[in-house]
Amino acid sequence: MCIDTETFATRLPTLESDSDRVKAIKGGLNDYFAAVALQNASTEEKLAAIGATFSDDAILKTSKGSCFKGRSNVVKFYASPESPVMKDPNFCPQVNISTATTSEDTIAVEITLTAGFHVGDWFTFNDEAKI
């Protein structure tokens, strides 16, 4: 179950002072978090939702050194045993909103995964606010 607190949330809040571009990429990141936390959906529906947040030329690099290029290969990663997203039916990443850093193209966030495992991720967005 996803629970929001003052420090951790399932969405990165937009601020009145954010530029339109920053609001757009925060929206893109929030779409991603909603997709990976999607519950009560088929595997195909969840993977399609995740894939919709990535650009055709997306690059995903994992902490283990694997590199996946292109939307279809990124989706294959999420479907693989290397990704925790499909293993846990209650997968719900929590973003540390107090340490998130945003530029016009990139968001860096600390995330607590459902199992209590912590990761730091950097997301770079294209002109359409896709990862």
Short mmCIF file of C-alpha atoms in Angstrom, two decimals:
data_model
loop_
_atom_site.label_atom_id
_atom_site.label_comp_id
_atom_site.label_asym_id
_atom_site.label_seq_id
_atom_site.Cartn_x
_atom_site.Cartn_y
_atom_site.Cartn_z
CA MET A 1 0.00 0.00 0.00
CA CYS A 2 1.32 3.45 -0.90
CA ILE A 3 1.23 6.01 1.91
CA ASP A 4 2.31 9.65 1.55
CA THR A 5 3.99 11.50 4.42
CA GLU A 6 5.64 14.91 4.76
CA THR A 7 8.98 13.50 3.62
CA PHE A 8 8.05 10.58 1.37
CA ALA A 9 5.44 10.62 -1.35
CA THR A 10 4.30 8.67 -4.36
CA ARG A 11 4.44 11.90 -6.41
CA LEU A 12 6.89 14.76 -6.69
CA PRO A 13 4.92 17.94 -5.94
CA THR A 14 4.98 20.88 -8.33
CA LEU A 15 5.62 24.31 -6.91
CA GLU A 16 4.12 27.62 -7.98
CA SER A 17 7.68 28.82 -8.66
CA ASP A 18 8.43 25.90 -11.03
CA SER A 19 8.83 26.81 -14.69
CA ASP A 20 6.42 25.24 -17.17
CA ARG A 21 9.24 22.91 -18.26
CA VAL A 22 9.94 21.74 -14.69
CA LYS A 23 6.22 21.19 -14.12
CA ALA A 24 6.14 19.10 -17.31
CA ILE A 25 9.07 16.88 -16.35
CA LYS A 26 7.74 16.45 -12.81
CA GLY A 27 4.51 15.33 -14.47
CA GLY A 28 6.50 12.87 -16.58
CA LEU A 29 8.21 11.49 -13.48
CA ASN A 30 4.90 11.22 -11.64
CA ASP A 31 3.45 9.31 -14.60
CA TYR A 32 6.41 6.92 -14.31
CA PHE A 33 5.90 6.40 -10.57
CA ALA A 34 2.18 5.80 -11.12
CA ALA A 35 2.99 3.22 -13.82
CA VAL A 36 5.51 1.22 -11.76
CA ALA A 37 3.15 1.28 -8.75
CA LEU A 38 0.11 0.24 -10.82
CA GLN A 39 -1.80 -2.50 -9.04
CA ASN A 40 -4.73 -4.68 -10.08
CA ALA A 41 -3.58 -4.58 -13.70
CA SER A 42 -2.35 -7.36 -15.95
CA THR A 43 1.38 -7.68 -16.59
CA GLU A 44 0.83 -6.43 -20.14
CA GLU A 45 -1.12 -3.38 -18.95
CA LYS A 46 1.50 -2.47 -16.36
CA LEU A 47 4.39 -2.86 -18.81
CA ALA A 48 2.50 -0.78 -21.41
CA ALA A 49 1.97 1.97 -18.82
CA ILE A 50 5.67 1.92 -17.93
CA GLY A 51 6.69 1.93 -21.59
CA ALA A 52 4.48 4.96 -22.28
CA THR A 53 6.67 7.06 -19.94
CA PHE A 54 9.84 6.40 -21.95
CA SER A 55 10.94 7.90 -25.26
CA ASP A 56 11.77 5.72 -28.28
CA ASP A 57 15.49 6.42 -27.73
CA ALA A 58 15.48 6.00 -23.93
CA ILE A 59 18.56 4.65 -22.17
CA LEU A 60 18.28 2.88 -18.84
CA LYS A 61 21.44 2.08 -16.87
CA THR A 62 21.14 -0.14 -13.81
CA SER A 63 23.23 -0.18 -10.66
CA LYS A 64 24.58 -3.57 -11.80
CA GLY A 65 26.03 -1.98 -14.95
CA SER A 66 23.43 -3.24 -17.43
CA CYS A 67 22.41 -0.83 -20.17
CA PHE A 68 19.13 -0.99 -22.07
CA LYS A 69 18.68 1.19 -25.15
CA GLY A 70 15.30 1.98 -26.70
CA ARG A 71 11.82 1.85 -25.22
CA SER A 72 11.26 -1.82 -26.08
CA ASN A 73 14.48 -2.90 -24.37
CA VAL A 74 13.69 -0.76 -21.31
CA VAL A 75 10.30 -2.49 -21.07
CA LYS A 76 12.05 -5.87 -21.39
CA PHE A 77 14.20 -4.88 -18.40
CA TYR A 78 11.10 -4.08 -16.32
CA ALA A 79 9.66 -7.48 -17.29
CA SER A 80 12.89 -9.26 -16.31
CA PRO A 81 13.88 -10.81 -12.96
CA GLU A 82 16.52 -8.04 -12.59
CA SER A 83 13.76 -5.48 -11.97
CA PRO A 84 11.84 -5.48 -8.67
CA VAL A 85 8.82 -3.82 -10.26
CA MET A 86 7.04 -6.94 -11.47
CA LYS A 87 8.19 -9.23 -8.64
CA ASP A 88 6.22 -7.48 -5.91
CA PRO A 89 2.46 -7.06 -6.52
CA ASN A 90 2.49 -4.24 -3.93
CA PHE A 91 5.50 -2.43 -5.42
CA CYS A 92 5.25 1.21 -4.41
CA PRO A 93 8.34 3.44 -4.60
CA GLN A 94 8.37 6.35 -2.18
CA VAL A 95 10.21 9.50 -3.30
CA ASN A 96 12.12 11.50 -0.70
CA ILE A 97 10.69 14.87 -1.69
CA SER A 98 12.97 16.75 0.71
CA THR A 99 16.11 15.77 -1.25
CA ALA A 100 14.78 15.74 -4.83
CA THR A 101 16.73 18.00 -7.17
CA THR A 102 15.34 19.33 -10.43
CA SER A 103 16.86 21.14 -13.41
CA GLU A 104 15.17 21.95 -16.72
CA ASP A 105 15.95 18.44 -18.07
CA THR A 106 16.84 16.18 -15.14
CA ILE A 107 15.40 15.08 -11.82
CA ALA A 108 17.55 13.33 -9.21
CA VAL A 109 15.64 11.52 -6.48
CA GLU A 110 16.22 9.22 -3.54
CA ILE A 111 13.66 6.42 -3.54
CA THR A 112 12.68 3.89 -0.92
CA LEU A 113 11.39 0.73 -2.54
CA THR A 114 8.66 -1.43 -1.02
CA ALA A 115 11.16 -3.77 0.65
CA GLY A 116 12.88 -0.83 2.39
CA PHE A 117 15.76 -0.81 -0.08
CA HIS A 118 17.05 2.68 -0.93
CA VAL A 119 18.24 3.84 -4.35
CA GLY A 120 19.22 7.10 -5.99
CA ASP A 121 17.98 7.62 -9.54
CA TRP A 122 18.51 10.29 -12.17
CA PHE A 123 15.87 10.84 -14.82
CA THR A 124 16.57 12.92 -17.93
CA PHE A 125 13.63 14.03 -20.06
CA ASN A 126 13.17 14.90 -23.73
CA ASP A 127 11.10 17.78 -25.11
CA GLU A 128 7.90 15.76 -24.65
CA ALA A 129 8.70 15.13 -20.95
CA LYS A 130 9.43 11.46 -21.65
CA ILE A 131 12.30 9.71 -19.89
#
